Amino acid sequence: MILYSILQKGITILLMNLDNSTTVETEVALRKNLWHKNMSDDSKEMKLNFLSGTERAREEYHLTPHDGNIHSQIMALNGNILTVNSNGEIPSLQPIYVNPSNPIVVAPFSIVFAHIPDAVVTACK
């Protein structure tokens, strides 16, 4: 799994919703250029470039407690219970493919990893 992350292009965003009842929707701006201000120094800005042309689907991984119970020892990934097989191997971690113009929906008590393959960040090369 580590090699998969290293070889992938783009960026991955981590979103957590610790509220017990509110679903949050957030949008990701996939403009040609996105400016990010350094929080420690307002005078520095970093330019995030996006590849031109058609955008590829965003890959999302939604990690939730089983049946929405925050005390559950069973977790689900994209609605599928995570459990090892009889050999102790973890299952294949398959993403949900989402149109990049759609908002990211973060359910109560959940963690979402959203991989945006078309984002190009110079510092990550």
PDB file of N, CA and C in Angstrom, residues 11-115:
ATOM      1  N   ILE A  11      -2.785  14.964  -5.020  1.00  0.00           N
ATOM      2  CA  ILE A  11      -2.770  15.174  -3.572  1.00  0.00           C
ATOM      3  C   ILE A  11      -3.897  14.365  -2.937  1.00  0.00           C
ATOM      4  N   THR A  12      -3.764  14.115  -1.645  1.00  0.00           N
ATOM      5  CA  THR A  12      -4.813  13.451  -0.882  1.00  0.00           C
ATOM      6  C   THR A  12      -5.196  14.359   0.271  1.00  0.00           C
ATOM      7  N   ILE A  13      -6.497  14.567   0.432  1.00  0.00           N
ATOM      8  CA  ILE A  13      -7.036  15.418   1.489  1.00  0.00           C
ATOM      9  C   ILE A  13      -7.659  14.517   2.547  1.00  0.00           C
ATOM     10  N   LEU A  14      -7.419  14.815   3.815  1.00  0.00           N
ATOM     11  CA  LEU A  14      -8.021  14.088   4.927  1.00  0.00           C
ATOM     12  C   LEU A  14      -9.095  14.964   5.555  1.00  0.00           C
ATOM     13  N   LEU A  15     -10.311  14.427   5.659  1.00  0.00           N
ATOM     14  CA  LEU A  15     -11.423  15.149   6.287  1.00  0.00           C
ATOM     15  C   LEU A  15     -11.990  14.280   7.405  1.00  0.00           C
ATOM     16  N   MET A  16     -12.256  14.876   8.570  1.00  0.00           N
ATOM     17  CA  MET A  16     -12.853  14.140   9.686  1.00  0.00           C
ATOM     18  C   MET A  16     -14.086  14.879  10.171  1.00  0.00           C
ATOM     19  N   ASN A  17     -15.146  14.145  10.446  1.00  0.00           N
ATOM     20  CA  ASN A  17     -16.367  14.713  11.004  1.00  0.00           C
ATOM     21  C   ASN A  17     -16.593  14.045  12.348  1.00  0.00           C
ATOM     22  N   LEU A  18     -16.378  14.793  13.425  1.00  0.00           N
ATOM     23  CA  LEU A  18     -16.527  14.254  14.767  1.00  0.00           C
ATOM     24  C   LEU A  18     -17.904  14.530  15.354  1.00  0.00           C
ATOM     25  N   ASP A  19     -18.784  15.169  14.588  1.00  0.00           N
ATOM     26  CA  ASP A  19     -20.149  15.429  15.047  1.00  0.00           C
ATOM     27  C   ASP A  19     -20.964  14.142  14.955  1.00  0.00           C
ATOM     28  N   ASN A  20     -21.915  13.979  15.875  1.00  0.00           N
ATOM     29  CA  ASN A  20     -22.693  12.743  15.893  1.00  0.00           C
ATOM     30  C   ASN A  20     -23.943  12.772  15.031  1.00  0.00           C
ATOM     31  N   SER A  21     -24.300  13.939  14.477  1.00  0.00           N
ATOM     32  CA  SER A  21     -25.555  13.988  13.723  1.00  0.00           C
ATOM     33  C   SER A  21     -25.506  14.814  12.436  1.00  0.00           C
ATOM     34  N   THR A  22     -24.490  15.598  12.237  1.00  0.00           N
ATOM     35  CA  THR A  22     -24.441  16.486  11.077  1.00  0.00           C
ATOM     36  C   THR A  22     -23.560  15.919   9.972  1.00  0.00           C
ATOM     37  N   THR A  23     -24.120  15.821   8.785  1.00  0.00           N
ATOM     38  CA  THR A  23     -23.350  15.450   7.599  1.00  0.00           C
ATOM     39  C   THR A  23     -22.801  16.731   6.985  1.00  0.00           C
ATOM     40  N   VAL A  24     -21.545  16.721   6.622  1.00  0.00           N
ATOM     41  CA  VAL A  24     -20.883  17.904   6.077  1.00  0.00           C
ATOM     42  C   VAL A  24     -20.577  17.672   4.600  1.00  0.00           C
ATOM     43  N   GLU A  25     -20.828  18.695   3.793  1.00  0.00           N
ATOM     44  CA  GLU A  25     -20.449  18.666   2.379  1.00  0.00           C
ATOM     45  C   GLU A  25     -19.426  19.763   2.154  1.00  0.00           C
ATOM     46  N   THR A  26     -18.363  19.431   1.467  1.00  0.00           N
ATOM     47  CA  THR A  26     -17.340  20.427   1.164  1.00  0.00           C
ATOM     48  C   THR A  26     -16.964  20.319  -0.306  1.00  0.00           C
ATOM     49  N   GLU A  27     -16.658  21.443  -0.901  1.00  0.00           N
ATOM     50  CA  GLU A  27     -16.283  21.457  -2.309  1.00  0.00           C
ATOM     51  C   GLU A  27     -14.784  21.663  -2.440  1.00  0.00           C
ATOM     52  N   VAL A  28     -14.232  21.090  -3.465  1.00  0.00           N
ATOM     53  CA  VAL A  28     -12.816  21.250  -3.772  1.00  0.00           C
ATOM     54  C   VAL A  28     -12.731  22.055  -5.052  1.00  0.00           C
ATOM     55  N   ALA A  29     -12.026  23.179  -4.999  1.00  0.00           N
ATOM     56  CA  ALA A  29     -11.888  24.028  -6.181  1.00  0.00           C
ATOM     57  C   ALA A  29     -10.772  23.470  -7.053  1.00  0.00           C
ATOM     58  N   LEU A  30     -11.116  22.989  -8.214  1.00  0.00           N
ATOM     59  CA  LEU A  30     -10.114  22.471  -9.150  1.00  0.00           C
ATOM     60  C   LEU A  30      -9.901  23.469 -10.280  1.00  0.00           C
ATOM     61  N   ARG A  31      -9.427  24.641  -9.896  1.00  0.00           N
ATOM     62  CA  ARG A  31      -9.101  25.652 -10.895  1.00  0.00           C
ATOM     63  C   ARG A  31      -7.700  25.381 -11.406  1.00  0.00           C
ATOM     64  N   LYS A  32      -7.358  26.078 -12.469  1.00  0.00           N
ATOM     65  CA  LYS A  32      -6.006  25.933 -13.025  1.00  0.00           C
ATOM     66  C   LYS A  32      -4.961  26.286 -11.973  1.00  0.00           C
ATOM     67  N   ASN A  33      -5.194  27.359 -11.224  1.00  0.00           N
ATOM     68  CA  ASN A  33      -4.272  27.761 -10.166  1.00  0.00           C
ATOM     69  C   ASN A  33      -5.053  27.957  -8.877  1.00  0.00           C
ATOM     70  N   LEU A  34      -4.481  27.498  -7.793  1.00  0.00           N
ATOM     71  CA  LEU A  34      -5.077  27.680  -6.473  1.00  0.00           C
ATOM     72  C   LEU A  34      -3.967  28.209  -5.580  1.00  0.00           C
ATOM     73  N   TRP A  35      -4.235  29.302  -4.889  1.00  0.00           N
ATOM     74  CA  TRP A  35      -3.219  29.902  -4.040  1.00  0.00           C
ATOM     75  C   TRP A  35      -3.489  29.535  -2.595  1.00  0.00           C
ATOM     76  N   HIS A  36      -2.428  29.160  -1.894  1.00  0.00           N
ATOM     77  CA  HIS A  36      -2.525  28.778  -0.494  1.00  0.00           C
ATOM     78  C   HIS A  36      -1.572  29.664   0.295  1.00  0.00           C
ATOM     79  N   LYS A  37      -2.090  30.359   1.316  1.00  0.00           N
ATOM     80  CA  LYS A  37      -1.233  31.209   2.139  1.00  0.00           C
ATOM     81  C   LYS A  37      -0.609  30.393   3.252  1.00  0.00           C
ATOM     82  N   ASN A  38       0.666  30.611   3.471  1.00  0.00           N
ATOM     83  CA  ASN A  38       1.363  29.975   4.576  1.00  0.00           C
ATOM     84  C   ASN A  38       0.844  30.593   5.865  1.00  0.00           C
ATOM     85  N   MET A  39       0.344  29.776   6.780  1.00  0.00           N
ATOM     86  CA  MET A  39      -0.271  30.296   8.003  1.00  0.00           C
ATOM     87  C   MET A  39       0.741  31.008   8.904  1.00  0.00           C
ATOM     88  N   SER A  40       2.007  30.610   8.856  1.00  0.00           N
ATOM     89  CA  SER A  40       2.992  31.221   9.741  1.00  0.00           C
ATOM     90  C   SER A  40       3.564  32.521   9.183  1.00  0.00           C
ATOM     91  N   ASP A  41       3.376  32.766   7.903  1.00  0.00           N
ATOM     92  CA  ASP A  41       3.923  33.966   7.281  1.00  0.00           C
ATOM     93  C   ASP A  41       2.972  34.411   6.174  1.00  0.00           C
ATOM     94  N   ASP A  42       2.145  35.422   6.451  1.00  0.00           N
ATOM     95  CA  ASP A  42       1.125  35.865   5.503  1.00  0.00           C
ATOM     96  C   ASP A  42       1.697  36.373   4.184  1.00  0.00           C
ATOM     97  N   SER A  43       2.988  36.680   4.151  1.00  0.00           N
ATOM     98  CA  SER A  43       3.557  37.224   2.920  1.00  0.00           C
ATOM     99  C   SER A  43       3.920  36.136   1.910  1.00  0.00           C
ATOM    100  N   LYS A  44       3.971  34.890   2.344  1.00  0.00           N
ATOM    101  CA  LYS A  44       4.342  33.802   1.438  1.00  0.00           C
ATOM    102  C   LYS A  44       3.094  33.101   0.927  1.00  0.00           C
ATOM    103  N   GLU A  45       3.057  32.894  -0.363  1.00  0.00           N
ATOM    104  CA  GLU A  45       1.963  32.148  -0.966  1.00  0.00           C
ATOM    105  C   GLU A  45       2.545  31.018  -1.792  1.00  0.00           C
ATOM    106  N   MET A  46       1.843  29.896  -1.818  1.00  0.00           N
ATOM    107  CA  MET A  46       2.284  28.747  -2.597  1.00  0.00           C
ATOM    108  C   MET A  46       1.259  28.507  -3.691  1.00  0.00           C
ATOM    109  N   LYS A  47       1.729  28.305  -4.882  1.00  0.00           N
ATOM    110  CA  LYS A  47       0.840  28.081  -6.019  1.00  0.00           C
ATOM    111  C   LYS A  47       0.646  26.581  -6.222  1.00  0.00           C
ATOM    112  N   LEU A  48      -0.607  26.140  -6.227  1.00  0.00           N
ATOM    113  CA  LEU A  48      -0.936  24.750  -6.521  1.00  0.00           C
ATOM    114  C   LEU A  48      -1.471  24.716  -7.938  1.00  0.00           C
ATOM    115  N   ASN A  49      -0.810  23.999  -8.810  1.00  0.00           N
ATOM    116  CA  ASN A  49      -1.238  23.913 -10.205  1.00  0.00           C
ATOM    117  C   ASN A  49      -2.074  22.661 -10.434  1.00  0.00           C
ATOM    118  N   PHE A  50      -3.002  22.757 -11.343  1.00  0.00           N
ATOM    119  CA  PHE A  50      -3.794  21.606 -11.742  1.00  0.00           C
ATOM    120  C   PHE A  50      -3.543  21.353 -13.213  1.00  0.00           C
ATOM    121  N   LEU A  51      -3.472  20.090 -13.574  1.00  0.00           N
ATOM    122  CA  LEU A  51      -3.234  19.740 -14.968  1.00  0.00           C
ATOM    123  C   LEU A  51      -4.376  20.252 -15.822  1.00  0.00           C
ATOM    124  N   SER A  52      -4.066  20.767 -16.974  1.00  0.00           N
ATOM    125  CA  SER A  52      -5.118  21.243 -17.865  1.00  0.00           C
ATOM    126  C   SER A  52      -5.731  20.064 -18.602  1.00  0.00           C
ATOM    127  N   GLY A  53      -6.878  20.282 -19.188  1.00  0.00           N
ATOM    128  CA  GLY A  53      -7.568  19.201 -19.892  1.00  0.00           C
ATOM    129  C   GLY A  53      -8.634  18.592 -19.004  1.00  0.00           C
ATOM    130  N   THR A  54      -9.072  17.435 -19.357  1.00  0.00           N
ATOM    131  CA  THR A  54     -10.150  16.805 -18.598  1.00  0.00           C
ATOM    132  C   THR A  54      -9.639  16.312 -17.252  1.00  0.00           C
ATOM    133  N   GLU A  55     -10.467  16.493 -16.250  1.00  0.00           N
ATOM    134  CA  GLU A  55     -10.118  16.047 -14.911  1.00  0.00           C
ATOM    135  C   GLU A  55     -10.541  14.598 -14.741  1.00  0.00           C
ATOM    136  N   ARG A  56      -9.703  13.845 -14.062  1.00  0.00           N
ATOM    137  CA  ARG A  56     -10.033  12.455 -13.777  1.00  0.00           C
ATOM    138  C   ARG A  56     -10.898  12.384 -12.526  1.00  0.00           C
ATOM    139  N   ALA A  57     -11.561  11.262 -12.349  1.00  0.00           N
ATOM    140  CA  ALA A  57     -12.425  11.076 -11.190  1.00  0.00           C
ATOM    141  C   ALA A  57     -11.614  11.164  -9.899  1.00  0.00           C
ATOM    142  N   ARG A  58     -12.249  11.715  -8.881  1.00  0.00           N
ATOM    143  CA  ARG A  58     -11.648  11.779  -7.557  1.00  0.00           C
ATOM    144  C   ARG A  58     -11.856  10.413  -6.890  1.00  0.00           C
ATOM    145  N   GLU A  59     -10.860   9.944  -6.177  1.00  0.00           N
ATOM    146  CA  GLU A  59     -10.964   8.676  -5.456  1.00  0.00           C
ATOM    147  C   GLU A  59     -11.230   8.981  -3.988  1.00  0.00           C
ATOM    148  N   GLU A  60     -12.289   8.387  -3.440  1.00  0.00           N
ATOM    149  CA  GLU A  60     -12.634   8.632  -2.043  1.00  0.00           C
ATOM    150  C   GLU A  60     -12.661   7.329  -1.258  1.00  0.00           C
ATOM    151  N   TYR A  61     -12.176   7.427  -0.023  1.00  0.00           N
ATOM    152  CA  TYR A  61     -12.181   6.314   0.920  1.00  0.00           C
ATOM    153  C   TYR A  61     -12.897   6.808   2.181  1.00  0.00           C
ATOM    154  N   HIS A  62     -14.080   6.264   2.469  1.00  0.00           N
ATOM    155  CA  HIS A  62     -14.888   6.677   3.619  1.00  0.00           C
ATOM    156  C   HIS A  62     -14.780   5.623   4.713  1.00  0.00           C
ATOM    157  N   LEU A  63     -14.193   5.993   5.835  1.00  0.00           N
ATOM    158  CA  LEU A  63     -14.025   5.093   6.967  1.00  0.00           C
ATOM    159  C   LEU A  63     -15.052   5.465   8.030  1.00  0.00           C
ATOM    160  N   THR A  64     -15.924   4.514   8.383  1.00  0.00           N
ATOM    161  CA  THR A  64     -17.014   4.777   9.328  1.00  0.00           C
ATOM    162  C   THR A  64     -17.119   3.651  10.350  1.00  0.00           C
ATOM    163  N   PRO A  65     -17.636   3.969  11.551  1.00  0.00           N
ATOM    164  CA  PRO A  65     -17.885   2.892  12.516  1.00  0.00           C
ATOM    165  C   PRO A  65     -19.102   2.084  12.070  1.00  0.00           C
ATOM    166  N   HIS A  66     -19.079   0.786  12.330  1.00  0.00           N
ATOM    167  CA  HIS A  66     -20.181  -0.097  11.941  1.00  0.00           C
ATOM    168  C   HIS A  66     -21.491   0.380  12.570  1.00  0.00           C
ATOM    169  N   ASP A  67     -22.526   0.489  11.760  1.00  0.00           N
ATOM    170  CA  ASP A  67     -23.867   0.928  12.183  1.00  0.00           C
ATOM    171  C   ASP A  67     -23.864   2.310  12.837  1.00  0.00           C
ATOM    172  N   GLY A  68     -22.838   3.127  12.566  1.00  0.00           N
ATOM    173  CA  GLY A  68     -22.778   4.474  13.117  1.00  0.00           C
ATOM    174  C   GLY A  68     -22.467   4.531  14.600  1.00  0.00           C
ATOM    175  N   ASN A  69     -22.127   3.404  15.200  1.00  0.00           N
ATOM    176  CA  ASN A  69     -21.835   3.333  16.632  1.00  0.00           C
ATOM    177  C   ASN A  69     -20.369   3.676  16.866  1.00  0.00           C
ATOM    178  N   ILE A  70     -20.126   4.819  17.470  1.00  0.00           N
ATOM    179  CA  ILE A  70     -18.763   5.300  17.684  1.00  0.00           C
ATOM    180  C   ILE A  70     -17.954   4.359  18.576  1.00  0.00           C
ATOM    181  N   HIS A  71     -18.630   3.523  19.371  1.00  0.00           N
ATOM    182  CA  HIS A  71     -17.940   2.584  20.260  1.00  0.00           C
ATOM    183  C   HIS A  71     -17.713   1.219  19.609  1.00  0.00           C
ATOM    184  N   SER A  72     -18.160   1.059  18.383  1.00  0.00           N
ATOM    185  CA  SER A  72     -18.019  -0.219  17.684  1.00  0.00           C
ATOM    186  C   SER A  72     -16.552  -0.556  17.454  1.00  0.00           C
ATOM    187  N   GLN A  73     -16.228  -1.823  17.560  1.00  0.00           N
ATOM    188  CA  GLN A  73     -14.876  -2.281  17.248  1.00  0.00           C
ATOM    189  C   GLN A  73     -14.781  -2.726  15.797  1.00  0.00           C
ATOM    190  N   ILE A  74     -15.881  -2.579  15.067  1.00  0.00           N
ATOM    191  CA  ILE A  74     -15.933  -2.952  13.655  1.00  0.00           C
ATOM    192  C   ILE A  74     -15.996  -1.680  12.821  1.00  0.00           C
ATOM    193  N   MET A  75     -15.116  -1.578  11.847  1.00  0.00           N
ATOM    194  CA  MET A  75     -15.081  -0.416  10.964  1.00  0.00           C
ATOM    195  C   MET A  75     -15.466  -0.831   9.553  1.00  0.00           C
ATOM    196  N   ALA A  76     -16.005   0.131   8.809  1.00  0.00           N
ATOM    197  CA  ALA A  76     -16.375  -0.111   7.415  1.00  0.00           C
ATOM    198  C   ALA A  76     -15.624   0.869   6.522  1.00  0.00           C
ATOM    199  N   LEU A  77     -15.224   0.395   5.365  1.00  0.00           N
ATOM    200  CA  LEU A  77     -14.605   1.244   4.355  1.00  0.00           C
ATOM    201  C   LEU A  77     -15.541   1.274   3.163  1.00  0.00           C
ATOM    202  N   ASN A  78     -16.040   2.464   2.855  1.00  0.00           N
ATOM    203  CA  ASN A  78     -17.002   2.649   1.758  1.00  0.00           C
ATOM    204  C   ASN A  78     -18.195   1.705   1.906  1.00  0.00           C
ATOM    205  N   GLY A  79     -18.637   1.521   3.155  1.00  0.00           N
ATOM    206  CA  GLY A  79     -19.810   0.694   3.430  1.00  0.00           C
ATOM    207  C   GLY A  79     -19.536  -0.787   3.578  1.00  0.00           C
ATOM    208  N   ASN A  80     -18.306  -1.224   3.335  1.00  0.00           N
ATOM    209  CA  ASN A  80     -17.949  -2.640   3.455  1.00  0.00           C
ATOM    210  C   ASN A  80     -17.155  -2.869   4.735  1.00  0.00           C
ATOM    211  N   ILE A  81     -17.601  -3.840   5.538  1.00  0.00           N
ATOM    212  CA  ILE A  81     -16.926  -4.130   6.801  1.00  0.00           C
ATOM    213  C   ILE A  81     -15.492  -4.567   6.531  1.00  0.00           C
ATOM    214  N   LEU A  82     -14.569  -3.981   7.302  1.00  0.00           N
ATOM    215  CA  LEU A  82     -13.154  -4.330   7.178  1.00  0.00           C
ATOM    216  C   LEU A  82     -12.848  -5.507   8.099  1.00  0.00           C
ATOM    217  N   THR A  83     -12.392  -6.574   7.532  1.00  0.00           N
ATOM    218  CA  THR A  83     -12.012  -7.751   8.312  1.00  0.00           C
ATOM    219  C   THR A  83     -10.928  -8.505   7.551  1.00  0.00           C
ATOM    220  N   VAL A  84     -10.065  -9.159   8.294  1.00  0.00           N
ATOM    221  CA  VAL A  84      -9.020  -9.945   7.647  1.00  0.00           C
ATOM    222  C   VAL A  84      -9.600 -11.285   7.206  1.00  0.00           C
ATOM    223  N   ASN A  85      -8.982 -11.892   6.194  1.00  0.00           N
ATOM    224  CA  ASN A  85      -9.450 -13.209   5.743  1.00  0.00           C
ATOM    225  C   ASN A  85      -8.840 -14.301   6.625  1.00  0.00           C
ATOM    226  N   SER A  86      -9.079 -15.552   6.285  1.00  0.00           N
ATOM    227  CA  SER A  86      -8.602 -16.675   7.100  1.00  0.00           C
ATOM    228  C   SER A  86      -7.076 -16.748   7.172  1.00  0.00           C
ATOM    229  N   ASN A  87      -6.389 -16.121   6.229  1.00  0.00           N
ATOM    230  CA  ASN A  87      -4.920 -16.076   6.241  1.00  0.00           C
ATOM    231  C   ASN A  87      -4.381 -14.848   6.963  1.00  0.00           C
ATOM    232  N   GLY A  88      -5.278 -14.028   7.517  1.00  0.00           N
ATOM    233  CA  GLY A  88      -4.858 -12.824   8.223  1.00  0.00           C
ATOM    234  C   GLY A  88      -4.530 -11.660   7.316  1.00  0.00           C
ATOM    235  N   GLU A  89      -4.929 -11.735   6.041  1.00  0.00           N
ATOM    236  CA  GLU A  89      -4.642 -10.664   5.084  1.00  0.00           C
ATOM    237  C   GLU A  89      -5.784  -9.657   5.065  1.00  0.00           C
ATOM    238  N   ILE A  90      -5.418  -8.390   4.928  1.00  0.00           N
ATOM    239  CA  ILE A  90      -6.451  -7.358   4.834  1.00  0.00           C
ATOM    240  C   ILE A  90      -7.068  -7.380   3.439  1.00  0.00           C
ATOM    241  N   PRO A  91      -8.315  -6.942   3.323  1.00  0.00           N
ATOM    242  CA  PRO A  91      -8.953  -6.943   2.000  1.00  0.00           C
ATOM    243  C   PRO A  91      -8.378  -5.839   1.115  1.00  0.00           C
ATOM    244  N   SER A  92      -8.643  -5.936  -0.169  1.00  0.00           N
ATOM    245  CA  SER A  92      -8.256  -4.889  -1.105  1.00  0.00           C
ATOM    246  C   SER A  92      -9.029  -3.620  -0.752  1.00  0.00           C
ATOM    247  N   LEU A  93      -8.348  -2.504  -0.666  1.00  0.00           N
ATOM    248  CA  LEU A  93      -8.979  -1.241  -0.276  1.00  0.00           C
ATOM    249  C   LEU A  93      -9.364  -0.474  -1.534  1.00  0.00           C
ATOM    250  N   GLN A  94     -10.580  -0.656  -1.976  1.00  0.00           N
ATOM    251  CA  GLN A  94     -11.059  -0.062  -3.220  1.00  0.00           C
ATOM    252  C   GLN A  94     -11.729   1.288  -2.956  1.00  0.00           C
ATOM    253  N   PRO A  95     -11.409   2.305  -3.757  1.00  0.00           N
ATOM    254  CA  PRO A  95     -12.038   3.618  -3.579  1.00  0.00           C
ATOM    255  C   PRO A  95     -13.412   3.682  -4.233  1.00  0.00           C
ATOM    256  N   ILE A  96     -14.118   4.750  -3.914  1.00  0.00           N
ATOM    257  CA  ILE A  96     -15.325   5.137  -4.645  1.00  0.00           C
ATOM    258  C   ILE A  96     -14.854   6.206  -5.624  1.00  0.00           C
ATOM    259  N   TYR A  97     -15.221   6.094  -6.896  1.00  0.00           N
ATOM    260  CA  TYR A  97     -14.830   7.089  -7.895  1.00  0.00           C
ATOM    261  C   TYR A  97     -15.942   8.119  -8.014  1.00  0.00           C
ATOM    262  N   VAL A  98     -15.573   9.396  -7.846  1.00  0.00           N
ATOM    263  CA  VAL A  98     -16.542  10.484  -7.788  1.00  0.00           C
ATOM    264  C   VAL A  98     -16.183  11.546  -8.819  1.00  0.00           C
ATOM    265  N   ASN A  99     -17.194  12.116  -9.442  1.00  0.00           N
ATOM    266  CA  ASN A  99     -16.990  13.239 -10.352  1.00  0.00           C
ATOM    267  C   ASN A  99     -16.321  14.364  -9.557  1.00  0.00           C
ATOM    268  N   PRO A 100     -15.209  14.923 -10.037  1.00  0.00           N
ATOM    269  CA  PRO A 100     -14.492  15.941  -9.267  1.00  0.00           C
ATOM    270  C   PRO A 100     -15.281  17.221  -9.020  1.00  0.00           C
ATOM    271  N   SER A 101     -16.357  17.449  -9.765  1.00  0.00           N
ATOM    272  CA  SER A 101     -17.161  18.653  -9.531  1.00  0.00           C
ATOM    273  C   SER A 101     -18.176  18.449  -8.403  1.00  0.00           C
ATOM    274  N   ASN A 102     -18.377  17.213  -7.961  1.00  0.00           N
ATOM    275  CA  ASN A 102     -19.303  16.944  -6.856  1.00  0.00           C
ATOM    276  C   ASN A 102     -18.644  17.267  -5.524  1.00  0.00           C
ATOM    277  N   PRO A 103     -19.443  17.689  -4.521  1.00  0.00           N
ATOM    278  CA  PRO A 103     -18.862  17.943  -3.200  1.00  0.00           C
ATOM    279  C   PRO A 103     -18.431  16.637  -2.539  1.00  0.00           C
ATOM    280  N   ILE A 104     -17.530  16.744  -1.579  1.00  0.00           N
ATOM    281  CA  ILE A 104     -17.144  15.593  -0.764  1.00  0.00           C
ATOM    282  C   ILE A 104     -18.118  15.559   0.409  1.00  0.00           C
ATOM    283  N   VAL A 105     -18.790  14.439   0.595  1.00  0.00           N
ATOM    284  CA  VAL A 105     -19.782  14.288   1.664  1.00  0.00           C
ATOM    285  C   VAL A 105     -19.126  13.514   2.802  1.00  0.00           C
ATOM    286  N   VAL A 106     -19.129  14.133   3.998  1.00  0.00           N
ATOM    287  CA  VAL A 106     -18.503  13.521   5.167  1.00  0.00           C
ATOM    288  C   VAL A 106     -19.595  13.239   6.195  1.00  0.00           C
ATOM    289  N   ALA A 107     -19.901  11.965   6.388  1.00  0.00           N
ATOM    290  CA  ALA A 107     -20.962  11.537   7.304  1.00  0.00           C
ATOM    291  C   ALA A 107     -20.541  11.747   8.759  1.00  0.00           C
ATOM    292  N   PRO A 108     -21.514  11.762   9.689  1.00  0.00           N
ATOM    293  CA  PRO A 108     -21.171  11.864  11.111  1.00  0.00           C
ATOM    294  C   PRO A 108     -20.214  10.744  11.533  1.00  0.00           C
ATOM    295  N   PHE A 109     -19.315  11.066  12.445  1.00  0.00           N
ATOM    296  CA  PHE A 109     -18.333  10.114  12.969  1.00  0.00           C
ATOM    297  C   PHE A 109     -17.586   9.377  11.861  1.00  0.00           C
ATOM    298  N   SER A 110     -17.105  10.101  10.871  1.00  0.00           N
ATOM    299  CA  SER A 110     -16.391   9.433   9.782  1.00  0.00           C
ATOM    300  C   SER A 110     -15.107  10.160   9.413  1.00  0.00           C
ATOM    301  N   ILE A 111     -14.264   9.428   8.713  1.00  0.00           N
ATOM    302  CA  ILE A 111     -13.000   9.943   8.194  1.00  0.00           C
ATOM    303  C   ILE A 111     -13.009   9.688   6.694  1.00  0.00           C
ATOM    304  N   VAL A 112     -12.638  10.702   5.909  1.00  0.00           N
ATOM    305  CA  VAL A 112     -12.614  10.558   4.454  1.00  0.00           C
ATOM    306  C   VAL A 112     -11.229  10.945   3.942  1.00  0.00           C
ATOM    307  N   PHE A 113     -10.671  10.084   3.118  1.00  0.00           N
ATOM    308  CA  PHE A 113      -9.465  10.398   2.366  1.00  0.00           C
ATOM    309  C   PHE A 113      -9.918  10.618   0.933  1.00  0.00           C
ATOM    310  N   ALA A 114      -9.659  11.798   0.384  1.00  0.00           N
ATOM    311  CA  ALA A 114     -10.039  12.107  -0.995  1.00  0.00           C
ATOM    312  C   ALA A 114      -8.767  12.342  -1.800  1.00  0.00           C
ATOM    313  N   HIS A 115      -8.527  11.484  -2.784  1.00  0.00           N
ATOM    314  CA  HIS A 115      -7.343  11.609  -3.634  1.00  0.00           C
ATOM    315  C   HIS A 115      -7.728  12.364  -4.901  1.00  0.00           C
TER     316      HIS A 115
END
